[in-house]
């Protein structure tokens, strides 16, 4: 930095920038990556613990969810961030398996560290890892179990496995049923758009009292108290515009010199509103959702006709309403015809958790559903929601792919065995990389055992011998420590959870390993990766910048300690 300014070693870089090369760069990145994995490790599995995360403003999040932890941690180190991306990709593609994916990435880096020390070139490692990953995916396909989209019980097992160890676990049976029902009802040609499943959180009540509304809940109230609270056999109109008259006409054109003239304008306006309401009534609508506003006078007319009207409905809700009821939105209320209307068995204003909302239920084909999640406190409901999101993800993916794997570390153990065999057929030093890959995969079962308080070595030995004997479904029962058939136990996960994890973990590890030069425009030493932070190499002189922000209050004491 500053002291190098005199001899200007690299004129292309500003004096603010930092450069780390070769082995130092590699080991710095590996350390950062491992630290990220370490941060989520203890949360893995049914007996994993939770983390409490507190941000600058004192907001608290209590969670077991890998990707949530990493997102909240505000990680700055660039290599560490690549691992966070692994979790994010996993979250976006599958919704579950984020912790596993991150732990595997960390272990791939850790294994690589040993091999690099043995002078195995990073490129060789990268090739070996890639080869192993390709093979691993093939092996997984081979052992995958087919599941039909109608197999509700099996799907509920999958939903339940994703909830295990999370806030939702206590009510696993109830929630799994709701999740599967929800996903099944919005599925279309084997595809599921998770946007069609809305999750509403309600603080108050027990988790088991959560429910699925097959239809849409609009977070609004009816526009006037004179309208009916509910309508049976609803004929639903959707108006994309508003039920009002553009106000500018009055503002600009009326000079109130002549009271009659004003009256005439008002009459005219009233007439237009009357026409809108008449059109709705003539078409047969008894419920109307409006994207814009509803004029007071229109409200009055609507109430007179017994029509339930809701204004300022969100665009996303309008879409859901259209899908659920089969209504076609119209831009001008005056254009509405009977054909544009949708159907719902019931539309009613109800109270959930002290909030009034409009429930649109009993629709012909609920291509849109709302899951109402209840929980005692806000933090509880928030964590239940995260578990439910994972659960929705795995059921969706299973419906789409139709393939699952046993859980509890079974596939990882199986893969490790098969990859070690495969390694023998790989020549040269890449063989070592393939073996390292196999070892790395076992971090899954090992951590499951550790977190559940069982001896990881014993568990691994037992697992291996079962798989050696051909029991591909043998996994670790986290509750008893026994090795059991996971499929029989109902611990099953979609194939894609594992293939995606292997893919992103490998890509991220390879990318990090291939870096031999880190050129940073700013200061890298302030990275906030857990407690693993090492002091900047620059000695006491470098301390100020690196630690100053986080530990301001301790500044004096720290100096003395060093
Ligand atoms: P992730 O973010 O990776 O999904 P989890 O904390 O959800 O992390 O743990 C997932 C792991 O826990 C998977 O390996 C899964 O097979 C395992 N698992 C889930 N339920 C059980 C169970 N009842 N017994 C043993 N392992 C389980
Ligand atoms: Mg999970």
PDB file of N, CA and C in Angstrom, residues 26 29-30 33-34 79 82-83 86 101-113 116 122-123 125-127 129-130 133 437 440 501-515:
ATOM      1  N   UNK A  26      -4.714 -18.524  -3.463  1.00  0.00           N
ATOM      2  CA  UNK A  26      -5.454 -19.773  -3.339  1.00  0.00           C
ATOM      3  C   UNK A  26      -5.854 -20.040  -1.896  1.00  0.00           C
ATOM      4  N   UNK A  29      -8.539 -17.692  -0.551  1.00  0.00           N
ATOM      5  CA  UNK A  29      -9.879 -17.995  -1.056  1.00  0.00           C
ATOM      6  C   UNK A  29     -10.448 -19.275  -0.452  1.00  0.00           C
ATOM      7  N   UNK A  30      -9.591 -20.253  -0.310  1.00  0.00           N
ATOM      8  CA  UNK A  30     -10.051 -21.521   0.274  1.00  0.00           C
ATOM      9  C   UNK A  30     -10.485 -21.300   1.717  1.00  0.00           C
ATOM     10  N   UNK A  33     -13.824 -19.626   1.759  1.00  0.00           N
ATOM     11  CA  UNK A  33     -14.888 -20.555   1.367  1.00  0.00           C
ATOM     12  C   UNK A  33     -15.221 -21.523   2.478  1.00  0.00           C
ATOM     13  N   UNK A  34     -14.199 -22.054   3.106  1.00  0.00           N
ATOM     14  CA  UNK A  34     -14.429 -22.999   4.197  1.00  0.00           C
ATOM     15  C   UNK A  34     -15.161 -22.323   5.360  1.00  0.00           C
ATOM     16  N   UNK A  79     -14.508 -14.437  -2.620  1.00  0.00           N
ATOM     17  CA  UNK A  79     -14.576 -15.902  -2.780  1.00  0.00           C
ATOM     18  C   UNK A  79     -15.694 -16.461  -1.910  1.00  0.00           C
ATOM     19  N   UNK A  82     -18.928 -16.247  -3.585  1.00  0.00           N
ATOM     20  CA  UNK A  82     -19.213 -17.256  -4.606  1.00  0.00           C
ATOM     21  C   UNK A  82     -19.918 -18.449  -3.973  1.00  0.00           C
ATOM     22  N   UNK A  83     -19.609 -18.715  -2.724  1.00  0.00           N
ATOM     23  CA  UNK A  83     -20.266 -19.827  -2.035  1.00  0.00           C
ATOM     24  C   UNK A  83     -21.691 -19.440  -1.672  1.00  0.00           C
ATOM     25  N   UNK A  86     -23.815 -20.187  -4.440  1.00  0.00           N
ATOM     26  CA  UNK A  86     -24.192 -21.608  -4.543  1.00  0.00           C
ATOM     27  C   UNK A  86     -25.525 -21.814  -3.819  1.00  0.00           C
ATOM     28  N   UNK A 101     -25.552 -27.997  -0.021  1.00  0.00           N
ATOM     29  CA  UNK A 101     -24.765 -27.546  -1.163  1.00  0.00           C
ATOM     30  C   UNK A 101     -23.545 -26.750  -0.696  1.00  0.00           C
ATOM     31  N   UNK A 102     -23.761 -25.907   0.299  1.00  0.00           N
ATOM     32  CA  UNK A 102     -22.665 -25.071   0.789  1.00  0.00           C
ATOM     33  C   UNK A 102     -21.619 -25.909   1.518  1.00  0.00           C
ATOM     34  N   UNK A 103     -22.080 -26.862   2.290  1.00  0.00           N
ATOM     35  CA  UNK A 103     -21.139 -27.701   3.037  1.00  0.00           C
ATOM     36  C   UNK A 103     -20.273 -28.524   2.085  1.00  0.00           C
ATOM     37  N   UNK A 104     -20.894 -29.034   1.033  1.00  0.00           N
ATOM     38  CA  UNK A 104     -20.119 -29.801   0.052  1.00  0.00           C
ATOM     39  C   UNK A 104     -19.081 -28.902  -0.624  1.00  0.00           C
ATOM     40  N   UNK A 105     -19.473 -27.696  -0.960  1.00  0.00           N
ATOM     41  CA  UNK A 105     -18.503 -26.781  -1.577  1.00  0.00           C
ATOM     42  C   UNK A 105     -17.311 -26.564  -0.651  1.00  0.00           C
ATOM     43  N   UNK A 106     -17.601 -26.316   0.609  1.00  0.00           N
ATOM     44  CA  UNK A 106     -16.531 -26.110   1.587  1.00  0.00           C
ATOM     45  C   UNK A 106     -15.612 -27.309   1.669  1.00  0.00           C
ATOM     46  N   UNK A 107     -16.216 -28.493   1.615  1.00  0.00           N
ATOM     47  CA  UNK A 107     -15.418 -29.711   1.747  1.00  0.00           C
ATOM     48  C   UNK A 107     -14.587 -29.965   0.489  1.00  0.00           C
ATOM     49  N   UNK A 108     -15.149 -29.623  -0.669  1.00  0.00           N
ATOM     50  CA  UNK A 108     -14.373 -29.758  -1.909  1.00  0.00           C
ATOM     51  C   UNK A 108     -13.130 -28.870  -1.834  1.00  0.00           C
ATOM     52  N   UNK A 109     -13.292 -27.705  -1.270  1.00  0.00           N
ATOM     53  CA  UNK A 109     -12.159 -26.788  -1.134  1.00  0.00           C
ATOM     54  C   UNK A 109     -11.146 -27.330  -0.130  1.00  0.00           C
ATOM     55  N   UNK A 110     -11.672 -27.867   0.934  1.00  0.00           N
ATOM     56  CA  UNK A 110     -10.807 -28.387   1.976  1.00  0.00           C
ATOM     57  C   UNK A 110      -9.964 -29.566   1.468  1.00  0.00           C
ATOM     58  N   UNK A 111     -10.633 -30.458   0.740  1.00  0.00           N
ATOM     59  CA  UNK A 111      -9.914 -31.593   0.148  1.00  0.00           C
ATOM     60  C   UNK A 111      -8.868 -31.092  -0.845  1.00  0.00           C
ATOM     61  N   UNK A 112      -9.248 -30.081  -1.591  1.00  0.00           N
ATOM     62  CA  UNK A 112      -8.342 -29.540  -2.599  1.00  0.00           C
ATOM     63  C   UNK A 112      -7.089 -28.961  -1.947  1.00  0.00           C
ATOM     64  N   UNK A 113      -7.287 -28.372  -0.805  1.00  0.00           N
ATOM     65  CA  UNK A 113      -6.169 -27.761  -0.093  1.00  0.00           C
ATOM     66  C   UNK A 113      -5.055 -28.796   0.135  1.00  0.00           C
ATOM     67  N   UNK A 116      -3.370 -29.661  -3.166  1.00  0.00           N
ATOM     68  CA  UNK A 116      -2.509 -28.575  -3.651  1.00  0.00           C
ATOM     69  C   UNK A 116      -1.182 -28.604  -2.914  1.00  0.00           C
ATOM     70  N   UNK A 122      -3.798 -27.105  -9.801  1.00  0.00           N
ATOM     71  CA  UNK A 122      -5.213 -26.742  -9.680  1.00  0.00           C
ATOM     72  C   UNK A 122      -6.011 -27.153 -10.907  1.00  0.00           C
ATOM     73  N   UNK A 123      -5.406 -27.076 -12.071  1.00  0.00           N
ATOM     74  CA  UNK A 123      -6.122 -27.452 -13.293  1.00  0.00           C
ATOM     75  C   UNK A 123      -6.439 -28.945 -13.309  1.00  0.00           C
ATOM     76  N   UNK A 125      -6.830 -30.745 -10.666  1.00  0.00           N
ATOM     77  CA  UNK A 125      -7.894 -30.873  -9.673  1.00  0.00           C
ATOM     78  C   UNK A 125      -9.246 -30.538 -10.271  1.00  0.00           C
ATOM     79  N   UNK A 126      -9.269 -29.429 -10.970  1.00  0.00           N
ATOM     80  CA  UNK A 126     -10.514 -28.954 -11.571  1.00  0.00           C
ATOM     81  C   UNK A 126     -11.058 -30.010 -12.528  1.00  0.00           C
ATOM     82  N   UNK A 127     -10.172 -30.572 -13.330  1.00  0.00           N
ATOM     83  CA  UNK A 127     -10.637 -31.590 -14.284  1.00  0.00           C
ATOM     84  C   UNK A 127     -11.169 -32.815 -13.562  1.00  0.00           C
ATOM     85  N   UNK A 129     -12.405 -32.972 -10.551  1.00  0.00           N
ATOM     86  CA  UNK A 129     -13.677 -32.631  -9.900  1.00  0.00           C
ATOM     87  C   UNK A 129     -14.827 -32.639 -10.900  1.00  0.00           C
ATOM     88  N   UNK A 130     -14.569 -32.046 -12.060  1.00  0.00           N
ATOM     89  CA  UNK A 130     -15.638 -31.980 -13.070  1.00  0.00           C
ATOM     90  C   UNK A 130     -16.051 -33.369 -13.519  1.00  0.00           C
ATOM     91  N   UNK A 133     -18.050 -35.045 -10.877  1.00  0.00           N
ATOM     92  CA  UNK A 133     -19.401 -34.495 -10.770  1.00  0.00           C
ATOM     93  C   UNK A 133     -20.306 -35.073 -11.856  1.00  0.00           C
ATOM     94  N   UNK A 437     -13.063 -35.970  -4.275  1.00  0.00           N
ATOM     95  CA  UNK A 437     -14.467 -35.610  -4.489  1.00  0.00           C
ATOM     96  C   UNK A 437     -15.382 -36.572  -3.726  1.00  0.00           C
ATOM     97  N   UNK A 440     -15.254 -35.832  -0.147  1.00  0.00           N
ATOM     98  CA  UNK A 440     -15.945 -34.580   0.159  1.00  0.00           C
ATOM     99  C   UNK A 440     -17.452 -34.804   0.297  1.00  0.00           C
ATOM    100  N   UNK A 501     -27.116 -29.501  -6.253  1.00  0.00           N
ATOM    101  CA  UNK A 501     -26.101 -29.209  -5.244  1.00  0.00           C
ATOM    102  C   UNK A 501     -24.718 -29.605  -5.762  1.00  0.00           C
ATOM    103  N   UNK A 502     -24.652 -30.776  -6.389  1.00  0.00           N
ATOM    104  CA  UNK A 502     -23.355 -31.236  -6.895  1.00  0.00           C
ATOM    105  C   UNK A 502     -22.861 -30.320  -8.006  1.00  0.00           C
ATOM    106  N   UNK A 503     -23.779 -29.951  -8.851  1.00  0.00           N
ATOM    107  CA  UNK A 503     -23.402 -29.088  -9.968  1.00  0.00           C
ATOM    108  C   UNK A 503     -22.870 -27.737  -9.479  1.00  0.00           C
ATOM    109  N   UNK A 504     -23.655 -27.058  -8.645  1.00  0.00           N
ATOM    110  CA  UNK A 504     -23.191 -25.730  -8.229  1.00  0.00           C
ATOM    111  C   UNK A 504     -21.984 -25.802  -7.311  1.00  0.00           C
ATOM    112  N   UNK A 505     -21.935 -26.810  -6.460  1.00  0.00           N
ATOM    113  CA  UNK A 505     -20.781 -26.920  -5.561  1.00  0.00           C
ATOM    114  C   UNK A 505     -19.503 -27.112  -6.366  1.00  0.00           C
ATOM    115  N   UNK A 506     -19.582 -27.989  -7.379  1.00  0.00           N
ATOM    116  CA  UNK A 506     -18.399 -28.242  -8.195  1.00  0.00           C
ATOM    117  C   UNK A 506     -17.972 -26.997  -8.954  1.00  0.00           C
ATOM    118  N   UNK A 507     -18.950 -26.344  -9.577  1.00  0.00           N
ATOM    119  CA  UNK A 507     -18.627 -25.145 -10.354  1.00  0.00           C
ATOM    120  C   UNK A 507     -17.958 -24.091  -9.483  1.00  0.00           C
ATOM    121  N   UNK A 508     -18.518 -23.867  -8.299  1.00  0.00           N
ATOM    122  CA  UNK A 508     -17.974 -22.838  -7.421  1.00  0.00           C
ATOM    123  C   UNK A 508     -16.582 -23.222  -6.936  1.00  0.00           C
ATOM    124  N   UNK A 509     -16.407 -24.487  -6.533  1.00  0.00           N
ATOM    125  CA  UNK A 509     -15.102 -24.916  -6.034  1.00  0.00           C
ATOM    126  C   UNK A 509     -14.049 -24.792  -7.129  1.00  0.00           C
ATOM    127  N   UNK A 510     -14.411 -25.258  -8.322  1.00  0.00           N
ATOM    128  CA  UNK A 510     -13.465 -25.192  -9.441  1.00  0.00           C
ATOM    129  C   UNK A 510     -13.099 -23.746  -9.751  1.00  0.00           C
ATOM    130  N   UNK A 511     -14.100 -22.896  -9.742  1.00  0.00           N
ATOM    131  CA  UNK A 511     -13.839 -21.497 -10.052  1.00  0.00           C
ATOM    132  C   UNK A 511     -12.872 -20.898  -9.033  1.00  0.00           C
ATOM    133  N   UNK A 512     -13.106 -21.198  -7.781  1.00  0.00           N
ATOM    134  CA  UNK A 512     -12.243 -20.647  -6.735  1.00  0.00           C
ATOM    135  C   UNK A 512     -10.822 -21.212  -6.835  1.00  0.00           C
ATOM    136  N   UNK A 513     -10.738 -22.509  -7.129  1.00  0.00           N
ATOM    137  CA  UNK A 513      -9.416 -23.144  -7.187  1.00  0.00           C
ATOM    138  C   UNK A 513      -8.558 -22.626  -8.340  1.00  0.00           C
ATOM    139  N   UNK A 514      -9.218 -22.242  -9.405  1.00  0.00           N
ATOM    140  CA  UNK A 514      -8.462 -21.812 -10.586  1.00  0.00           C
ATOM    141  C   UNK A 514      -7.918 -20.393 -10.473  1.00  0.00           C
ATOM    142  N   UNK A 515      -8.295 -19.716  -9.424  1.00  0.00           N
ATOM    143  CA  UNK A 515      -7.837 -18.333  -9.249  1.00  0.00           C
ATOM    144  C   UNK A 515      -6.437 -18.325  -8.637  1.00  0.00           C
TER     145      UNK A 515
END
